PDB file of C-alpha atoms in Angstrom:
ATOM      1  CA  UNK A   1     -23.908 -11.467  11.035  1.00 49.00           C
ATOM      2  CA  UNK A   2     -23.467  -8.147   9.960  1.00 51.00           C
ATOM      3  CA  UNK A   3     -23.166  -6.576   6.580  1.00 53.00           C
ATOM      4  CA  UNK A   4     -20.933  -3.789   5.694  1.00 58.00           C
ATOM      5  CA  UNK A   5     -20.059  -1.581   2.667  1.00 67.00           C
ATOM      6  CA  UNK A   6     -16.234  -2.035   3.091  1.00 79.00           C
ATOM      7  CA  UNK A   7     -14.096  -2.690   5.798  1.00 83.00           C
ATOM      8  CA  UNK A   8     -10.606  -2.619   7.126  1.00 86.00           C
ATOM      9  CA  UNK A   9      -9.512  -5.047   9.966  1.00 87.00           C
ATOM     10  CA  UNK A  10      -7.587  -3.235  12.740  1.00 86.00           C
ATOM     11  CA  UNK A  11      -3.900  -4.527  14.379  1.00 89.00           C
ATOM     12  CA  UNK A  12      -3.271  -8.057  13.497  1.00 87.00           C
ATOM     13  CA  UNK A  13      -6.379  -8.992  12.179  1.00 91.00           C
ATOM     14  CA  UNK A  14      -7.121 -10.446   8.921  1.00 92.00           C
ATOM     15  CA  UNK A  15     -10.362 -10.233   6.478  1.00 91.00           C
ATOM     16  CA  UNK A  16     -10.711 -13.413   4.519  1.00 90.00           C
ATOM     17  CA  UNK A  17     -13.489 -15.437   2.365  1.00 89.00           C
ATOM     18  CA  UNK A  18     -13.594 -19.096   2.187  1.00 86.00           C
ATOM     19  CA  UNK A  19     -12.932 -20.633  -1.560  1.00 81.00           C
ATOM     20  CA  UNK A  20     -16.176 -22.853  -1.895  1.00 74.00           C
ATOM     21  CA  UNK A  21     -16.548 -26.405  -2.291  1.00 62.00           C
ATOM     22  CA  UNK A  22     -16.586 -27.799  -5.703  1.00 53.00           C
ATOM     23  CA  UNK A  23     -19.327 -30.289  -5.877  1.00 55.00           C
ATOM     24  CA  UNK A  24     -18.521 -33.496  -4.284  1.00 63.00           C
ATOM     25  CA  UNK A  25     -19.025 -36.223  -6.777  1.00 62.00           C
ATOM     26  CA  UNK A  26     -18.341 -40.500  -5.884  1.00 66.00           C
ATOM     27  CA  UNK A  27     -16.500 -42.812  -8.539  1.00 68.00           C
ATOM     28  CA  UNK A  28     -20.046 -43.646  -9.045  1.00 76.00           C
ATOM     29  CA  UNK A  29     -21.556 -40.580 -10.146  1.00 73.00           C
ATOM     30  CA  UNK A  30     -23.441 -39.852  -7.130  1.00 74.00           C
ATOM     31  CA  UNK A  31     -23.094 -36.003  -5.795  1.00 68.00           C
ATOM     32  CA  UNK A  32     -22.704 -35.895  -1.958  1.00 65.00           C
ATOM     33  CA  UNK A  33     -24.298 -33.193  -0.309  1.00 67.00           C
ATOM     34  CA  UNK A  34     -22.416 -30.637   1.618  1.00 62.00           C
ATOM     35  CA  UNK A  35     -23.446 -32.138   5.161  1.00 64.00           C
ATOM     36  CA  UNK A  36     -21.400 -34.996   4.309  1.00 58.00           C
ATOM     37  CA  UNK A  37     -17.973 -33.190   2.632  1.00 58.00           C
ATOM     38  CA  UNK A  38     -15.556 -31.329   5.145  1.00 59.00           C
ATOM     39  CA  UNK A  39     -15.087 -27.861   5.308  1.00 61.00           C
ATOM     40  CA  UNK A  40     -12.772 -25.978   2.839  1.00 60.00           C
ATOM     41  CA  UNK A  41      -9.629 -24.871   4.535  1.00 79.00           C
ATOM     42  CA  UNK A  42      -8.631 -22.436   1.395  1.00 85.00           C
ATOM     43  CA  UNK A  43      -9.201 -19.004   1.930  1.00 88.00           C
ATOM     44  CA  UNK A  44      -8.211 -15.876   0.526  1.00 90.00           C
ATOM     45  CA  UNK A  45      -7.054 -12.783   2.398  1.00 91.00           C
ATOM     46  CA  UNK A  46      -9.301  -9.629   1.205  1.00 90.00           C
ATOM     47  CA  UNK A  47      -8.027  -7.216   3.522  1.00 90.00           C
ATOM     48  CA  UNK A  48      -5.315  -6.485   5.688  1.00 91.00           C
ATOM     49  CA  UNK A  49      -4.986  -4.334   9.368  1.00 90.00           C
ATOM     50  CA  UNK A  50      -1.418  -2.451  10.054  1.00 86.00           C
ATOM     51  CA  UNK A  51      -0.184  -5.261  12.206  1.00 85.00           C
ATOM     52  CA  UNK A  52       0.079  -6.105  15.717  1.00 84.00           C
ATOM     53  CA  UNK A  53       1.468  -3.522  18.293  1.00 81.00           C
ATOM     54  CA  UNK A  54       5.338  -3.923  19.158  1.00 81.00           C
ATOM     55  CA  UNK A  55       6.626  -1.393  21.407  1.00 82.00           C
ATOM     56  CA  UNK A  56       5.702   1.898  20.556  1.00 84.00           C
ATOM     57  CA  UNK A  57       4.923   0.942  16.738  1.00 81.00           C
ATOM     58  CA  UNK A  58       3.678  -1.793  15.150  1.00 78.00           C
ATOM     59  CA  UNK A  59       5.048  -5.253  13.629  1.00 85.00           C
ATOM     60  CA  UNK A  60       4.419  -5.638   9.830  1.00 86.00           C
ATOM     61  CA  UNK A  61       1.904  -8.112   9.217  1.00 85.00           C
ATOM     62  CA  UNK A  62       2.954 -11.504   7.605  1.00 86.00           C
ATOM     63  CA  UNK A  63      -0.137 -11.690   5.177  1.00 88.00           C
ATOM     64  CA  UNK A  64      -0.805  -9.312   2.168  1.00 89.00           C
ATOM     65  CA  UNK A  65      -4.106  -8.721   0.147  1.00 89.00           C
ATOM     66  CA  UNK A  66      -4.501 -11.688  -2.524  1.00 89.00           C
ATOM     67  CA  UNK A  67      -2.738 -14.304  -0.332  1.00 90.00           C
ATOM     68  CA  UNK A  68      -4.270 -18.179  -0.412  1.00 90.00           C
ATOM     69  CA  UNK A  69      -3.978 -19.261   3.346  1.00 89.00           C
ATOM     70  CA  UNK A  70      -5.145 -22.310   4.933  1.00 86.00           C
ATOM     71  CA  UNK A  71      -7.418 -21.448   8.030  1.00 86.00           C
ATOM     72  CA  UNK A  72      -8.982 -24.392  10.206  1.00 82.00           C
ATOM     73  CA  UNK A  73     -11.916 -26.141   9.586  1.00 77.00           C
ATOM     74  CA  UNK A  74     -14.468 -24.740  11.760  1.00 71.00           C
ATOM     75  CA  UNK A  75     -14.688 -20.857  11.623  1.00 68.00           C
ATOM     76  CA  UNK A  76     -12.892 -19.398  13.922  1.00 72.00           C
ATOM     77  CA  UNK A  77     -13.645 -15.758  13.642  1.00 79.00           C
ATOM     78  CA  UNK A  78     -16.214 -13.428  13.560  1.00 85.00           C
ATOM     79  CA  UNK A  79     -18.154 -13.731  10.424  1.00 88.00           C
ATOM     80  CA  UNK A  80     -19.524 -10.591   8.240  1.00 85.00           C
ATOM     81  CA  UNK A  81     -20.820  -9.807   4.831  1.00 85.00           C
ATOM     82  CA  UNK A  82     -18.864  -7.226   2.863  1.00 86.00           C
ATOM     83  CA  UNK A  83     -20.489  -5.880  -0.246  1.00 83.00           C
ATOM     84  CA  UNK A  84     -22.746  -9.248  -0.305  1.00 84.00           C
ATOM     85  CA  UNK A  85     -19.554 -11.551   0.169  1.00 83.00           C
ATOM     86  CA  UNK A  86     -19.478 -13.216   3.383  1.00 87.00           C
ATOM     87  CA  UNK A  87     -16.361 -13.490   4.809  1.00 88.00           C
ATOM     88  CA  UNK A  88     -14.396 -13.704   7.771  1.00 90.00           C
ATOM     89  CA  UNK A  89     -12.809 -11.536  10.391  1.00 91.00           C
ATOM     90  CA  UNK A  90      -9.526 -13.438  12.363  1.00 91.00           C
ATOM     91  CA  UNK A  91      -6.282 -12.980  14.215  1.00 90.00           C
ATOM     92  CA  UNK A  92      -3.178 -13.423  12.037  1.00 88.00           C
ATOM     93  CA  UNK A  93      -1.923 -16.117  14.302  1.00 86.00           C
ATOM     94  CA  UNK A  94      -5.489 -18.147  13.920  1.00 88.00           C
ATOM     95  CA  UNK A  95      -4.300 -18.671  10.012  1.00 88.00           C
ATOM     96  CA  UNK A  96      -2.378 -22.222   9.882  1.00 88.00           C
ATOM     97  CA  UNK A  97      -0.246 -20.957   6.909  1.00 86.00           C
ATOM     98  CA  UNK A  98      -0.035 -19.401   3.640  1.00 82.00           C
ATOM     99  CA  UNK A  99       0.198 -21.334   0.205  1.00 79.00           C
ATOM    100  CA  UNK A 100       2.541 -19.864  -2.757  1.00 64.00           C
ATOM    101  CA  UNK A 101       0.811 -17.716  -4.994  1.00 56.00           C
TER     102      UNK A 101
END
């Protein structure tokens, strides 16, 4: 893992940082540890590249700065730390969907 001051994704790629788990918490009272919970899915686009190449320009991504997307559960790209955030670098098309702001 790498850590960088700022960064900008290039073509079709997508920076994005996992929303963490709430604690995990049984009817009972007892707090589950994060072994045992699945993965969040949520994730939040930080950053944005100029979209993927299309003849001699470039398609317009589908995902803006700010957007909630679901992503799968293991990750899937290659992981970074931006200004002491860890997030994620993917394709566009590895992002399941977006959710309505």
């Amino acid at each position: 893992m790498s850590s960088v001051k700022s960064f900008k994704p290039l073509f079709d790629r997508v920076l994005i940082q996992r929303l963490k788990n709430a604690e995990v918490k049984t009817s009972g009272g007892i707090f589950l540890p994060e072994k045992v919970t699945s993965k969040v899915n949520e994730a939040v686009v930080i950053e944005v590249g100029t979209g993927r190449r299309a003849g001699s320009g470039f398609a317009a991504p589908l995902l803006k700065k700010g957007d909630r997307v679901l992503v799968n559960e293991l990750p899937a790209g290659e992981k970074i730390i931006v200004n002491g955030i860890e997030c994620e670098v993917l394709s566009e098309n590895e992002v399941l969907g977006f959710m309505g702001n």
